[in-house]
């Protein structure tokens, strides 16, 4: 089944090959241990052989998890205070404040963090579902296997927004229903950015702001929850 999944072309080739080779190594080593379980060598070095199997299995499993959930899937689950002991940055309990939001780059300050949190695990460097990456402007402009997903100034023609608005039960809905979903406010911010040209070099103040969008941007500057602002 892993081999069949690899044929989709949605995964980073280097990580995929490493995961495959380690998987093969686990199988081969396990078969050898089974065949040699009653040998004198295994009786003497059995614990060492089992340790090798455990290491191979752990490495293969870790790479598989990275391909499926993103390279930081383990570090994101580490609780405090262990994060500090391991030199990991603390998990933000609320969005960071954006200093001087009007002067900030609209894509870098508003859109990129949103995509990093909600989209990149499936559309990033290690996994490219639908051959689509959303972790940089160049890749967003390139689109996926079905073409562009963001059409500047045309929200209705932007596949990204269409997929976000599909029912969760629809297999084409993004993100998948088991993943962390975008809030209504986050979708509105993406809508605002695309509607106003999907520019990567414009400041927030340079884009028109409707009465519905203004409080969402104010919430970002204050480091608060955009959902709370719309209630």
C-alpha positions as CSV (number, residue, x, y, z in Angstrom):
1,X,0.0,0.0,0.0
2,X,2.9,2.3,0.7
3,X,4.3,1.7,-2.8
4,X,0.9,2.4,-4.3
5,X,0.7,5.7,-2.4
6,X,4.2,6.6,-3.6
7,X,3.0,6.5,-7.2
8,X,0.8,9.5,-6.7
9,X,3.8,11.8,-7.0
10,X,2.7,13.8,-3.9
11,X,5.7,13.3,-1.8
12,X,9.3,14.6,-1.6
13,X,11.4,12.1,-3.6
14,X,14.4,12.0,-1.3
15,X,12.4,11.4,1.9
16,X,10.2,8.9,0.1
17,X,13.1,6.9,-1.1
18,X,14.7,6.9,2.4
19,X,11.4,5.7,3.9
20,X,11.0,3.0,1.3
21,X,14.6,1.8,1.7
22,X,14.3,1.7,5.5
23,X,11.0,-0.2,5.2
24,X,12.7,-2.8,3.0
25,X,15.5,-3.0,5.5
26,X,13.0,-3.7,8.3
27,X,11.4,-6.5,6.3
28,X,14.7,-8.1,5.3
29,X,16.2,-7.9,8.8
30,X,13.0,-9.2,10.3
31,X,13.0,-12.2,8.0
32,X,16.7,-12.9,8.7
33,X,16.0,-12.9,12.4
34,X,13.1,-15.3,11.9
35,X,15.2,-17.7,9.9
36,X,18.1,-17.5,12.4
37,X,16.1,-17.5,15.6
38,X,17.4,-20.9,16.7
39,X,21.0,-20.4,15.6
40,X,23.9,-20.1,18.0
41,X,24.7,-16.6,16.8
42,X,21.2,-15.3,17.5
43,X,21.3,-16.8,21.0
44,X,24.5,-14.9,21.7
45,X,23.7,-11.6,20.0
46,X,19.9,-11.8,20.0
47,X,19.4,-8.6,22.0
48,X,21.8,-6.6,19.8
49,X,20.0,-7.9,16.6
50,X,16.6,-6.9,18.1
51,X,18.0,-3.4,18.9
52,X,19.0,-3.0,15.2
53,X,15.5,-4.0,14.2
54,X,14.0,-1.4,16.6
55,X,16.3,1.3,15.3
56,X,15.4,0.5,11.7
57,X,11.7,0.4,12.5
58,X,11.8,3.7,14.4
59,X,13.7,5.5,11.6
60,X,11.3,4.1,8.9
61,X,8.2,5.0,11.0
62,X,9.5,8.5,11.7
63,X,10.1,9.2,8.0
64,X,6.6,7.9,7.3
65,X,5.1,10.2,9.9
66,X,7.1,13.1,8.4
67,X,5.7,12.4,4.9
68,X,2.2,12.1,6.1
69,X,2.0,14.9,8.8
70,X,4.9,17.2,8.1
71,X,8.5,17.2,9.3
72,X,7.7,18.8,12.6
73,X,4.9,16.5,13.6
74,X,6.8,15.2,16.6
75,X,8.1,18.5,17.9
76,X,4.6,20.1,17.7
77,X,3.3,17.5,20.2
78,X,6.0,18.0,22.8
79,X,4.5,19.5,25.9
80,X,5.9,22.2,28.2
81,X,8.4,22.3,30.0
82,X,10.1,19.6,27.9
83,X,10.2,21.9,24.9
84,X,12.6,24.2,26.7
85,X,14.8,21.3,27.7
86,X,15.0,20.1,24.1
87,X,15.6,23.6,22.8
88,X,12.3,23.8,21.0
89,X,10.4,27.1,20.7
90,X,7.3,27.4,22.9
91,X,3.9,26.7,21.4
92,X,2.0,30.0,21.0
93,X,-1.3,29.9,23.0
94,X,-2.6,32.7,20.9
95,X,-1.5,34.4,17.6
96,X,1.5,36.7,17.8
97,X,0.9,40.4,17.6
98,X,1.7,42.0,14.3
99,X,3.5,45.3,15.0
100,X,2.4,48.1,12.7
101,X,0.1,46.0,10.6
102,X,-0.8,48.7,8.0
103,X,2.9,48.8,7.0
104,X,3.3,45.0,7.0
105,X,3.4,43.0,3.9
106,X,-0.1,41.6,3.4
107,X,1.1,38.2,2.1
108,X,3.9,37.7,4.7
109,X,2.0,39.0,7.7
110,X,-1.6,37.7,7.0
111,X,-1.6,35.0,4.4
112,X,1.7,33.1,4.8
113,X,1.2,32.3,8.6
114,X,-2.3,31.1,7.9
115,X,-1.2,28.7,5.1
116,X,1.8,27.5,7.2
117,X,-0.5,26.5,10.1
118,X,-3.4,25.0,8.1
119,X,-2.1,24.0,4.6
120,X,1.6,23.3,4.5
121,X,1.4,19.8,6.1
122,X,-0.3,18.6,3.0
123,X,1.2,21.1,0.5
124,X,4.7,21.7,1.6
125,X,8.3,20.5,1.0
126,X,7.8,16.9,2.1
127,X,4.3,16.3,0.8
128,X,2.6,17.9,-2.2
129,X,-1.0,16.6,-2.4
130,X,-2.3,17.2,-5.9
131,X,1.3,18.3,-6.8
132,X,0.5,21.6,-5.1
133,X,2.8,23.5,-2.7
134,X,1.6,26.5,-0.7
135,X,4.7,27.4,1.2
136,X,6.1,30.2,-1.0
137,X,4.8,32.7,-3.6
138,X,6.5,30.9,-6.5
139,X,4.8,27.6,-5.7
140,X,1.4,29.2,-5.1
141,X,1.6,30.9,-8.5
142,X,2.7,27.7,-10.2
143,X,-0.4,25.8,-8.9
144,X,-1.0,22.1,-8.8
145,X,-1.6,19.3,-11.3
146,X,-4.9,20.9,-12.3
147,X,-3.5,24.3,-12.8
148,X,-3.8,27.6,-10.9
149,X,-5.4,27.6,-7.4
150,X,-5.3,31.3,-6.9
151,X,-6.5,33.7,-9.7
152,X,-5.7,37.3,-8.8
153,X,-8.8,39.4,-8.4
154,X,-11.1,36.5,-9.2
155,X,-12.2,34.7,-6.0
156,X,-14.9,32.7,-7.8
157,X,-12.3,31.3,-10.2
158,X,-9.8,30.5,-7.4
159,X,-9.8,26.8,-6.7
160,X,-8.3,27.3,-3.3
161,X,-11.4,29.2,-2.0
162,X,-13.7,26.8,-3.8
163,X,-12.1,23.8,-2.0
164,X,-12.3,25.5,1.4
165,X,-16.0,26.2,1.0
166,X,-16.9,22.6,0.0
167,X,-18.7,20.5,2.7
168,X,-16.4,18.6,4.9
169,X,-17.9,15.3,3.7
170,X,-16.7,16.1,0.1
171,X,-13.4,14.3,-0.6
172,X,-12.1,17.5,-2.4
173,X,-12.7,19.7,0.7
174,X,-9.5,21.3,2.0
175,X,-8.1,20.7,4.5
176,X,-9.2,17.1,4.9
177,X,-12.0,16.8,7.6
178,X,-9.6,15.1,10.1
179,X,-7.2,18.1,9.8
180,X,-7.4,21.4,11.6
181,X,-9.9,23.5,9.7
182,X,-9.7,27.2,8.7
183,X,-12.1,29.4,10.6
184,X,-14.7,31.5,8.8
185,X,-12.6,34.6,9.6
186,X,-9.4,33.1,8.1
187,X,-11.3,32.2,4.9
188,X,-12.5,35.8,4.8
189,X,-8.9,37.1,5.0
190,X,-7.9,34.8,2.1
191,X,-10.9,36.0,0.2
192,X,-9.9,39.6,0.8
193,X,-6.3,39.0,-0.3
194,X,-7.3,37.3,-3.5
195,X,-10.1,39.7,-4.3
196,X,-7.6,42.6,-4.1
197,X,-5.1,41.1,-6.5
198,X,-3.3,38.4,-4.5
199,X,-0.2,40.5,-4.5
200,X,3.0,39.4,-2.7
201,X,4.6,42.8,-2.5
202,X,1.9,45.1,-1.3
203,X,1.4,46.4,2.2
204,X,-1.8,45.9,4.2
205,X,-2.6,49.6,4.0
206,X,-2.4,49.4,0.1
207,X,-5.3,47.0,-0.1
208,X,-8.9,48.2,0.2
209,X,-10.5,47.1,3.4
210,X,-14.3,46.5,3.8
211,X,-16.1,47.0,7.1
212,X,-16.2,43.2,7.4
213,X,-12.4,42.8,7.0
214,X,-11.2,45.7,9.2
215,X,-12.0,44.1,12.6
216,X,-10.3,40.9,11.4
217,X,-7.1,42.8,10.7
218,X,-7.3,44.8,13.9
219,X,-7.6,41.4,15.8
220,X,-4.3,40.3,14.0
221,X,-2.5,43.4,15.1
222,X,-3.7,42.9,18.7
223,X,-2.7,39.2,18.6
224,X,-6.3,38.2,19.4
225,X,-8.7,35.6,18.0
226,X,-10.3,36.8,14.8
227,X,-13.4,34.7,15.5
228,X,-14.0,36.7,18.7
229,X,-14.0,39.9,16.7
230,X,-16.8,38.9,14.4
231,X,-19.2,37.8,17.2
